[in-house]
Tab-separated table of C-alpha atoms in Angstrom:
chain	number	residue	atom	x	y	z
A	250	UNK	CA	-121.554	10.602	-13.014
A	251	UNK	CA	-120.818	13.935	-11.419
A	252	UNK	CA	-120.839	12.357	-7.980
A	253	UNK	CA	-118.363	9.685	-9.194
A	254	UNK	CA	-115.959	12.336	-10.490
A	255	UNK	CA	-116.264	14.284	-7.256
A	256	UNK	CA	-115.354	11.086	-5.383
A	257	UNK	CA	-112.181	10.474	-7.490
A	258	UNK	CA	-110.807	14.028	-7.588
A	259	UNK	CA	-108.838	14.880	-4.402
A	260	UNK	CA	-110.269	17.436	-2.104
A	261	UNK	CA	-108.301	20.247	-0.463
A	262	UNK	CA	-107.361	18.205	2.578
A	263	UNK	CA	-106.074	15.421	0.395
A	264	UNK	CA	-103.969	17.831	-1.707
A	265	UNK	CA	-102.401	19.177	1.492
A	266	UNK	CA	-101.598	15.666	2.639
A	267	UNK	CA	-100.184	14.833	-0.813
A	268	UNK	CA	-97.933	17.906	-0.681
A	269	UNK	CA	-96.831	16.986	2.843
A	270	UNK	CA	-95.972	13.496	1.684
A	271	UNK	CA	-93.935	14.873	-1.232
A	272	UNK	CA	-92.015	17.211	1.090
A	273	UNK	CA	-91.405	14.317	3.467
A	274	UNK	CA	-90.086	12.252	0.595
A	275	UNK	CA	-87.707	14.981	-0.530
A	276	UNK	CA	-86.465	15.504	3.039
A	277	UNK	CA	-85.938	11.773	3.446
A	278	UNK	CA	-83.950	11.517	0.227
A	279	UNK	CA	-81.862	14.560	1.161
A	280	UNK	CA	-81.097	13.306	4.665
A	281	UNK	CA	-80.331	9.829	3.375
A	282	UNK	CA	-77.867	10.938	0.750
A	283	UNK	CA	-76.318	13.805	2.697
A	284	UNK	CA	-75.921	12.248	6.120
A	285	UNK	CA	-75.919	8.521	5.566
A	286	UNK	CA	-75.037	7.205	2.144
A	287	UNK	CA	-72.802	10.135	1.091
A	288	UNK	CA	-70.336	9.967	3.990
A	289	UNK	CA	-70.311	6.197	3.790
A	290	UNK	CA	-69.490	6.289	0.089
A	291	UNK	CA	-66.798	8.925	0.631
A	292	UNK	CA	-65.222	6.876	3.411
A	293	UNK	CA	-65.464	3.784	1.212
A	294	UNK	CA	-63.789	5.581	-1.708
A	295	UNK	CA	-61.070	7.137	0.420
A	296	UNK	CA	-60.265	3.751	1.934
A	297	UNK	CA	-60.018	2.226	-1.531
A	298	UNK	CA	-57.650	5.013	-2.572
A	299	UNK	CA	-55.572	4.441	0.573
A	300	UNK	CA	-55.423	0.707	-0.088
A	301	UNK	CA	-54.342	1.226	-3.664
A	302	UNK	CA	-51.770	3.798	-2.558
A	303	UNK	CA	-50.357	1.521	0.131
A	304	UNK	CA	-50.295	-1.449	-2.209
A	305	UNK	CA	-48.344	0.524	-4.792
A	306	UNK	CA	-46.018	1.696	-2.008
A	307	UNK	CA	-45.549	-1.900	-0.885
A	308	UNK	CA	-44.790	-2.914	-4.462
A	309	UNK	CA	-42.266	-0.142	-4.933
A	310	UNK	CA	-40.826	-0.807	-1.461
A	311	UNK	CA	-39.856	-4.308	-2.459
A	312	UNK	CA	-38.208	-2.969	-5.608
A	313	UNK	CA	-36.508	-0.235	-3.584
A	314	UNK	CA	-35.101	-2.714	-1.085
A	315	UNK	CA	-33.832	-4.994	-3.855
A	316	UNK	CA	-32.266	-1.983	-5.554
A	317	UNK	CA	-30.600	-0.886	-2.310
A	318	UNK	CA	-29.242	-4.350	-1.723
A	319	UNK	CA	-27.851	-4.520	-5.287
A	320	UNK	CA	-26.432	-1.016	-4.945
A	321	UNK	CA	-24.721	-2.033	-1.699
A	322	UNK	CA	-22.953	-4.835	-3.568
A	323	UNK	CA	-22.043	-2.618	-6.529
A	324	UNK	CA	-20.853	0.238	-4.337
A	325	UNK	CA	-18.458	-1.848	-2.268
A	326	UNK	CA	-15.469	-0.702	-4.353
A	327	UNK	CA	-16.591	2.924	-4.257
A	328	UNK	CA	-17.226	2.864	-0.495
A	329	UNK	CA	-13.814	1.396	0.269
A	330	UNK	CA	-12.186	3.905	-2.074
A	331	UNK	CA	-14.170	6.743	-0.504
A	332	UNK	CA	-13.095	5.575	2.957
A	333	UNK	CA	-9.473	5.563	1.801
A	334	UNK	CA	-9.810	9.085	0.389
A	335	UNK	CA	-11.523	10.451	3.492
A	336	UNK	CA	-8.843	8.896	5.684
A	337	UNK	CA	-6.401	11.314	4.019
A	338	UNK	CA	-8.187	14.153	5.827
A	339	UNK	CA	-7.659	13.754	9.566
A	340	UNK	CA	-9.821	15.451	12.179
A	341	UNK	CA	-9.051	19.065	12.971
A	342	UNK	CA	-8.178	22.193	11.052
A	343	UNK	CA	-6.004	21.457	7.989
A	344	UNK	CA	-3.609	24.267	8.962
A	345	UNK	CA	-2.883	22.272	12.116
A	346	UNK	CA	-2.047	18.944	10.523
A	347	UNK	CA	-1.042	19.524	6.880
A	348	UNK	CA	2.193	21.543	7.403
A	349	UNK	CA	3.583	19.076	9.994
A	350	UNK	CA	2.678	16.206	7.688
A	351	UNK	CA	4.611	17.795	4.806
A	352	UNK	CA	7.533	18.603	7.062
A	353	UNK	CA	7.714	15.001	8.239
A	354	UNK	CA	7.275	13.707	4.686
A	355	UNK	CA	10.217	15.688	3.304
A	356	UNK	CA	12.325	15.128	6.437
A	357	UNK	CA	11.991	11.382	5.862
A	358	UNK	CA	13.508	11.978	2.419
A	359	UNK	CA	16.417	14.022	3.816
A	360	UNK	CA	14.945	17.374	2.829
A	361	UNK	CA	14.988	19.513	5.933
A	362	UNK	CA	13.643	22.922	6.857
A	363	UNK	CA	10.504	22.551	4.777
A	364	UNK	CA	7.939	25.251	5.403
A	365	UNK	CA	4.304	25.078	4.362
A	366	UNK	CA	2.095	28.134	4.092
A	367	UNK	CA	-1.618	28.216	3.468
A	368	UNK	CA	-2.379	30.341	0.412
A	369	UNK	CA	-6.149	30.010	0.487
A	370	UNK	CA	-9.112	27.716	0.370
A	371	UNK	CA	-12.159	27.539	-1.855
A	372	UNK	CA	-15.223	25.327	-2.091
A	373	UNK	CA	-15.536	23.151	-5.175
A	374	UNK	CA	-18.006	24.125	-7.898
A	375	UNK	CA	-19.168	20.531	-8.317
A	376	UNK	CA	-22.294	19.750	-6.287
A	377	UNK	CA	-20.945	16.282	-5.519
A	378	UNK	CA	-17.988	17.834	-3.717
A	379	UNK	CA	-20.051	20.058	-1.438
A	380	UNK	CA	-18.452	18.325	1.548
A	381	UNK	CA	-14.913	19.028	0.341
A	382	UNK	CA	-12.704	22.108	0.207
A	383	UNK	CA	-9.801	22.943	-2.064
A	384	UNK	CA	-6.802	24.180	-0.102
A	385	UNK	CA	-3.834	25.790	-1.816
A	386	UNK	CA	-0.461	25.608	-0.081
A	387	UNK	CA	3.019	26.902	-0.770
A	388	UNK	CA	5.801	24.488	0.121
A	389	UNK	CA	9.297	25.966	0.417
A	390	UNK	CA	12.240	23.603	0.331
A	391	UNK	CA	15.268	25.860	0.909
A	392	UNK	CA	17.892	23.263	0.078
A	393	UNK	CA	17.363	20.089	-1.914
A	394	UNK	CA	19.460	17.858	-4.094
A	395	UNK	CA	17.875	17.293	-7.512
A	396	UNK	CA	17.958	13.485	-7.201
A	397	UNK	CA	16.332	13.603	-3.801
A	398	UNK	CA	13.850	16.205	-4.986
A	399	UNK	CA	12.823	13.986	-7.911
A	400	UNK	CA	12.262	11.047	-5.554
A	401	UNK	CA	10.342	13.247	-3.155
A	402	UNK	CA	8.062	14.624	-5.879
A	403	UNK	CA	7.391	11.111	-7.207
A	404	UNK	CA	6.676	9.861	-3.690
A	405	UNK	CA	4.445	12.846	-2.951
A	406	UNK	CA	2.435	12.371	-6.145
A	407	UNK	CA	2.014	8.665	-5.456
A	408	UNK	CA	1.128	8.804	-1.782
A	409	UNK	CA	-0.979	11.971	-1.657
A	410	UNK	CA	-3.701	11.092	-4.143
A	411	UNK	CA	-5.699	14.262	-3.511
A	412	UNK	CA	-2.693	16.552	-3.861
A	413	UNK	CA	-1.672	18.102	-7.160
A	414	UNK	CA	1.330	20.282	-7.850
A	415	UNK	CA	0.245	23.358	-9.765
A	416	UNK	CA	3.519	25.245	-9.893
A	417	UNK	CA	7.115	24.236	-9.399
A	418	UNK	CA	10.099	26.578	-9.106
A	419	UNK	CA	13.602	25.182	-8.916
A	420	UNK	CA	16.512	27.590	-8.639
A	421	UNK	CA	20.140	26.668	-8.246
A	422	UNK	CA	21.694	28.068	-5.095
A	423	UNK	CA	24.453	30.495	-6.126
A	424	UNK	CA	26.429	29.604	-3.019
A	425	UNK	CA	26.187	25.838	-3.560
A	426	UNK	CA	25.241	24.749	-7.111
A	427	UNK	CA	24.841	21.146	-5.953
A	428	UNK	CA	21.644	22.156	-4.211
A	429	UNK	CA	18.488	23.846	-5.366
A	430	UNK	CA	15.985	26.076	-3.708
A	431	UNK	CA	12.529	24.716	-4.496
A	432	UNK	CA	9.036	26.021	-4.023
A	433	UNK	CA	5.922	24.048	-4.859
A	434	UNK	CA	2.409	25.397	-5.122
A	435	UNK	CA	0.093	22.508	-4.378
A	436	UNK	CA	-3.633	22.103	-4.003
A	437	UNK	CA	-5.351	19.456	-1.951
A	438	UNK	CA	-8.924	18.308	-1.623
A	439	UNK	CA	-9.747	18.092	2.059
A	440	UNK	CA	-12.932	16.797	3.627
A	441	UNK	CA	-14.830	19.364	5.694
A	442	UNK	CA	-14.933	18.190	9.302
B	83	UNK	CA	-135.592	-5.957	-11.882
B	84	UNK	CA	-135.195	-6.073	-8.168
B	85	UNK	CA	-134.857	-2.847	-6.329
B	86	UNK	CA	-131.462	-2.607	-4.586
B	87	UNK	CA	-131.209	-0.102	-1.817
B	88	UNK	CA	-127.812	0.764	-0.326
B	89	UNK	CA	-128.539	1.934	3.126
B	90	UNK	CA	-124.835	2.008	4.156
B	91	UNK	CA	-123.547	4.214	1.361
B	92	UNK	CA	-122.143	6.798	3.745
B	93	UNK	CA	-120.109	4.193	5.585
B	94	UNK	CA	-118.856	2.792	2.276
B	95	UNK	CA	-117.836	6.255	1.117
B	96	UNK	CA	-115.930	6.909	4.338
B	97	UNK	CA	-114.205	3.560	3.997
B	98	UNK	CA	-113.211	4.363	0.395
B	99	UNK	CA	-111.961	7.770	1.456
B	100	UNK	CA	-109.845	6.193	4.211
B	101	UNK	CA	-108.380	3.777	1.672
B	102	UNK	CA	-107.537	6.640	-0.691
B	103	UNK	CA	-106.000	8.797	2.059
B	104	UNK	CA	-102.897	10.346	0.315
B	105	UNK	CA	-101.041	10.847	3.596
B	106	UNK	CA	-101.465	7.247	4.490
B	107	UNK	CA	-100.402	6.110	1.007
B	108	UNK	CA	-97.462	8.544	1.080
B	109	UNK	CA	-96.400	7.252	4.466
B	110	UNK	CA	-96.543	3.734	3.171
B	111	UNK	CA	-94.508	4.651	0.109
B	112	UNK	CA	-92.024	6.513	2.294
B	113	UNK	CA	-91.807	3.589	4.637
B	114	UNK	CA	-91.159	1.239	1.729
B	115	UNK	CA	-88.550	3.496	0.260
B	116	UNK	CA	-86.981	3.994	3.676
B	117	UNK	CA	-86.753	0.251	4.127
B	118	UNK	CA	-85.106	-0.195	0.722
B	119	UNK	CA	-82.717	2.656	1.474
B	120	UNK	CA	-81.899	1.217	4.878
B	121	UNK	CA	-81.146	-2.188	3.377
B	122	UNK	CA	-78.987	-0.546	0.698
B	123	UNK	CA	-77.201	1.483	3.384
B	124	UNK	CA	-76.573	-1.593	5.482
B	125	UNK	CA	-75.211	-3.422	2.462
B	126	UNK	CA	-72.863	-0.528	1.769
B	127	UNK	CA	-71.820	-0.338	5.419
B	128	UNK	CA	-71.052	-4.059	5.376
B	129	UNK	CA	-68.891	-3.630	2.288
B	130	UNK	CA	-67.159	-0.631	3.881
B	131	UNK	CA	-66.374	-2.701	6.951
B	132	UNK	CA	-64.811	-5.336	4.698
B	133	UNK	CA	-62.706	-2.675	3.005
B	134	UNK	CA	-61.711	-1.270	6.402
B	135	UNK	CA	-60.488	-4.704	7.450
B	136	UNK	CA	-58.520	-4.952	4.203
B	137	UNK	CA	-57.085	-1.485	4.811
B	138	UNK	CA	-56.025	-2.466	8.324
B	139	UNK	CA	-54.205	-5.516	6.962
B	140	UNK	CA	-52.413	-3.430	4.318
B	141	UNK	CA	-51.561	-0.720	6.852
B	142	UNK	CA	-50.125	-3.302	9.196
B	143	UNK	CA	-47.952	-4.715	6.401
B	144	UNK	CA	-46.823	-1.226	5.477
B	145	UNK	CA	-45.988	-0.325	9.076
B	146	UNK	CA	-43.766	-3.414	9.192
B	147	UNK	CA	-42.066	-2.619	5.887
B	148	UNK	CA	-41.855	1.186	6.155
B	149	UNK	CA	-38.838	1.458	8.525
B	150	UNK	CA	-36.848	-0.924	6.335
B	151	UNK	CA	-37.810	0.973	3.204
B	152	UNK	CA	-36.912	4.319	4.755
B	153	UNK	CA	-33.563	2.925	5.853
B	154	UNK	CA	-32.993	1.418	2.393
B	155	UNK	CA	-33.850	4.725	0.700
B	156	UNK	CA	-31.529	6.620	3.028
B	157	UNK	CA	-28.734	4.130	2.404
B	158	UNK	CA	-29.317	4.270	-1.376
B	159	UNK	CA	-29.081	8.056	-1.292
B	160	UNK	CA	-25.917	7.856	0.789
B	161	UNK	CA	-24.376	5.256	-1.538
B	162	UNK	CA	-25.255	7.259	-4.629
B	163	UNK	CA	-23.629	10.287	-3.013
B	164	UNK	CA	-20.502	8.257	-2.227
B	165	UNK	CA	-20.350	6.848	-5.757
B	166	UNK	CA	-20.701	10.232	-7.428
B	167	UNK	CA	-18.251	11.928	-5.034
B	168	UNK	CA	-15.705	9.164	-5.566
B	169	UNK	CA	-16.170	9.480	-9.316
B	170	UNK	CA	-15.512	13.233	-9.209
B	171	UNK	CA	-12.507	12.798	-6.893
B	172	UNK	CA	-11.126	10.079	-9.172
B	173	UNK	CA	-11.548	12.495	-12.078
B	174	UNK	CA	-9.510	15.095	-10.196
B	175	UNK	CA	-6.851	12.510	-9.328
B	176	UNK	CA	-6.629	11.200	-12.887
B	177	UNK	CA	-6.436	14.648	-14.442
B	178	UNK	CA	-3.429	15.655	-12.313
B	179	UNK	CA	-0.180	16.417	-14.045
B	180	UNK	CA	2.688	14.340	-12.657
B	181	UNK	CA	5.844	16.398	-12.388
B	182	UNK	CA	8.201	13.565	-11.418
B	183	UNK	CA	8.309	11.968	-14.915
B	184	UNK	CA	8.865	15.396	-16.429
B	185	UNK	CA	11.761	16.120	-14.061
B	186	UNK	CA	13.247	12.736	-14.875
B	187	UNK	CA	13.115	13.424	-18.623
B	188	UNK	CA	14.573	16.858	-18.092
B	189	UNK	CA	17.468	15.532	-16.050
B	190	UNK	CA	18.237	12.925	-18.729
B	191	UNK	CA	18.464	15.596	-21.395
B	192	UNK	CA	21.064	17.708	-19.606
B	193	UNK	CA	24.512	16.864	-20.940
B	194	UNK	CA	27.678	17.298	-18.805
B	195	UNK	CA	28.491	20.528	-20.662
B	196	UNK	CA	25.175	22.140	-19.685
B	197	UNK	CA	23.821	23.408	-16.407
B	198	UNK	CA	20.300	24.435	-15.586
B	199	UNK	CA	20.007	27.371	-13.239
B	200	UNK	CA	16.256	27.524	-12.901
B	201	UNK	CA	13.143	25.640	-13.824
B	202	UNK	CA	9.768	27.382	-13.399
B	203	UNK	CA	6.787	25.281	-14.358
B	204	UNK	CA	3.069	25.740	-14.050
B	205	UNK	CA	-0.016	23.770	-14.952
B	206	UNK	CA	-2.302	26.102	-16.906
B	207	UNK	CA	-5.858	26.760	-15.767
B	208	UNK	CA	-8.432	24.046	-16.528
B	209	UNK	CA	-5.612	21.623	-17.419
B	210	UNK	CA	-5.116	23.322	-20.773
B	211	UNK	CA	-1.458	22.396	-20.723
B	212	UNK	CA	1.826	22.883	-18.968
B	213	UNK	CA	4.213	25.750	-19.378
B	214	UNK	CA	7.830	25.584	-18.221
B	215	UNK	CA	10.595	28.159	-18.398
B	216	UNK	CA	14.096	26.683	-18.242
B	217	UNK	CA	17.176	28.820	-17.818
B	218	UNK	CA	20.742	27.587	-17.902
B	219	UNK	CA	24.261	27.713	-19.207
B	220	UNK	CA	25.921	25.694	-21.966
B	221	UNK	CA	29.637	25.365	-22.513
B	222	UNK	CA	31.698	24.073	-25.413
B	223	UNK	CA	33.575	25.110	-28.475
B	224	UNK	CA	30.167	25.978	-29.869
B	225	UNK	CA	28.105	26.786	-26.779
B	226	UNK	CA	25.055	27.794	-28.849
B	227	UNK	CA	25.171	24.384	-30.532
B	228	UNK	CA	25.311	22.741	-27.118
B	229	UNK	CA	22.206	24.690	-26.090
B	230	UNK	CA	20.452	23.728	-29.320
B	231	UNK	CA	21.377	20.093	-28.705
B	232	UNK	CA	19.685	20.305	-25.345
B	233	UNK	CA	16.579	21.818	-26.950
B	234	UNK	CA	16.454	19.093	-29.604
B	235	UNK	CA	16.912	16.311	-27.080
B	236	UNK	CA	14.267	17.769	-24.823
B	237	UNK	CA	11.851	18.075	-27.746
B	238	UNK	CA	12.423	14.441	-28.643
B	239	UNK	CA	12.075	13.181	-25.078
B	240	UNK	CA	8.980	15.193	-24.205
B	241	UNK	CA	7.394	14.372	-27.561
B	242	UNK	CA	7.366	10.701	-26.560
B	243	UNK	CA	5.031	11.333	-23.625
B	244	UNK	CA	3.196	14.576	-24.294
B	245	UNK	CA	1.332	16.223	-27.130
B	246	UNK	CA	1.790	19.604	-28.858
B	247	UNK	CA	5.290	20.007	-27.483
B	248	UNK	CA	6.811	23.389	-28.319
B	249	UNK	CA	10.270	24.377	-27.175
B	250	UNK	CA	11.773	27.649	-28.239
B	251	UNK	CA	14.590	29.868	-27.135
B	252	UNK	CA	13.566	33.010	-25.374
B	253	UNK	CA	17.167	34.105	-25.075
B	254	UNK	CA	20.465	32.666	-26.233
B	255	UNK	CA	23.490	34.827	-25.685
B	256	UNK	CA	27.243	34.281	-25.516
B	257	UNK	CA	29.048	35.028	-22.275
B	258	UNK	CA	32.491	36.471	-21.844
B	259	UNK	CA	33.415	34.039	-19.095
B	260	UNK	CA	35.020	30.672	-19.822
B	261	UNK	CA	34.323	27.334	-18.181
B	262	UNK	CA	36.934	24.653	-17.584
B	263	UNK	CA	35.626	21.287	-18.738
B	264	UNK	CA	37.964	18.288	-18.765
B	265	UNK	CA	40.934	20.603	-18.283
B	266	UNK	CA	40.092	22.724	-21.327
B	267	UNK	CA	38.630	26.206	-21.333
B	268	UNK	CA	35.319	26.388	-23.119
B	269	UNK	CA	33.173	29.311	-24.194
B	270	UNK	CA	29.822	29.695	-22.483
B	271	UNK	CA	26.341	30.750	-23.520
B	272	UNK	CA	23.298	31.574	-21.436
B	273	UNK	CA	19.951	30.350	-22.641
B	274	UNK	CA	16.298	30.483	-21.675
B	275	UNK	CA	13.896	27.908	-23.087
B	276	UNK	CA	10.157	28.201	-23.146
B	277	UNK	CA	8.520	24.792	-23.063
B	278	UNK	CA	4.795	24.205	-23.558
B	279	UNK	CA	3.011	20.908	-24.006
B	280	UNK	CA	-0.271	19.203	-23.456
B	281	UNK	CA	-0.208	16.206	-21.119
B	282	UNK	CA	-3.435	14.777	-22.519
B	283	UNK	CA	-2.488	11.288	-21.449
B	284	UNK	CA	-0.659	11.807	-18.170
B	285	UNK	CA	1.183	8.907	-16.584
B	286	UNK	CA	-0.906	7.159	-13.966
B	287	UNK	CA	1.968	6.432	-11.634
B	288	UNK	CA	5.108	8.417	-11.224
B	289	UNK	CA	8.164	6.354	-12.117
B	290	UNK	CA	11.200	6.025	-9.872
B	291	UNK	CA	13.155	9.124	-9.135
B	292	UNK	CA	15.493	10.574	-11.738
B	293	UNK	CA	18.754	8.723	-12.054
B	294	UNK	CA	20.938	11.659	-12.952
B	295	UNK	CA	21.423	14.812	-11.000
B	296	UNK	CA	21.102	18.296	-12.374
B	297	UNK	CA	24.398	19.714	-13.370
């Protein structure tokens, strides 16, 4: 009986081998998960995330393109209007083109000797008008008939959509009561170039 | 009972010990596990390759679509900017005060026995209203009444187009000088009118120029 038990119980050499096998097993599991299966799983997961991300991007891209195409149709009125408004601001410094334009405008209506002075310019507070500047001008019309002046003001307000008259001063000329001396303080929205 | 002698017991014991060798058993177990793990790894690698192929297909589709999407997004942003800028500019245009209709009304209110010497008008800050100072002369048997007639007529005319119209005399004084109207000498009065109103519903388009000239 004793000899049977001694045969079944492991001896020292066997215990050492058993321990070695256990260590080998642990090392194998560690190497397998750390250097083989782990990176593979991470790569697998990251690719799945990328695929899902790209698929959602593709989905939203289609919606985005449809939206842009619809917006293009809806914005046709706004774009043509915007083009018309920007065409009121020619290239170059406003001080170079606005006074001659006013002079020509009033000269065409038989009001001569018009002078235009720049009073100042300010940016707009509205974020949407960051590309525009508000210019204030003083227009002096030294001699104008009231009838002609009325026509000129009406014409100016109708043709210069971005111009508004803030102040108007009409004084009869003591030397010739038929005519008036007029000064207009106007502000215009001009596109920054 | 027959006597059974085992003369090879040492060889049998060695053979049993070899069969129970823990290292050998461990190596076999490790080998088995390694094989299972290898198969599992290969299965995973195969699946990963499939996913990689799928990813390549999706990436290719995206690379085809991306430039169009970027252009569409840029265009959308640009269009939204244009729409909002146009809206703000239209707001500015629509909130302007049109002086031509006012001048027309003013000219229609001035009777032949009155003369305006100055008109100073200003649009108040933030479009809170319009303020106008009118100075002039009125002539007649009752020059003050002529000036009052002008004020009343102006109040009526401006009230048709504007809100909160207030017209009051700042000064109204008789003058010593006489004016000849229709061959008769008439007394004169100098007046100054303060006009304020709120053009809450300004005219969209200025009408034709005034028909009558200022006296």
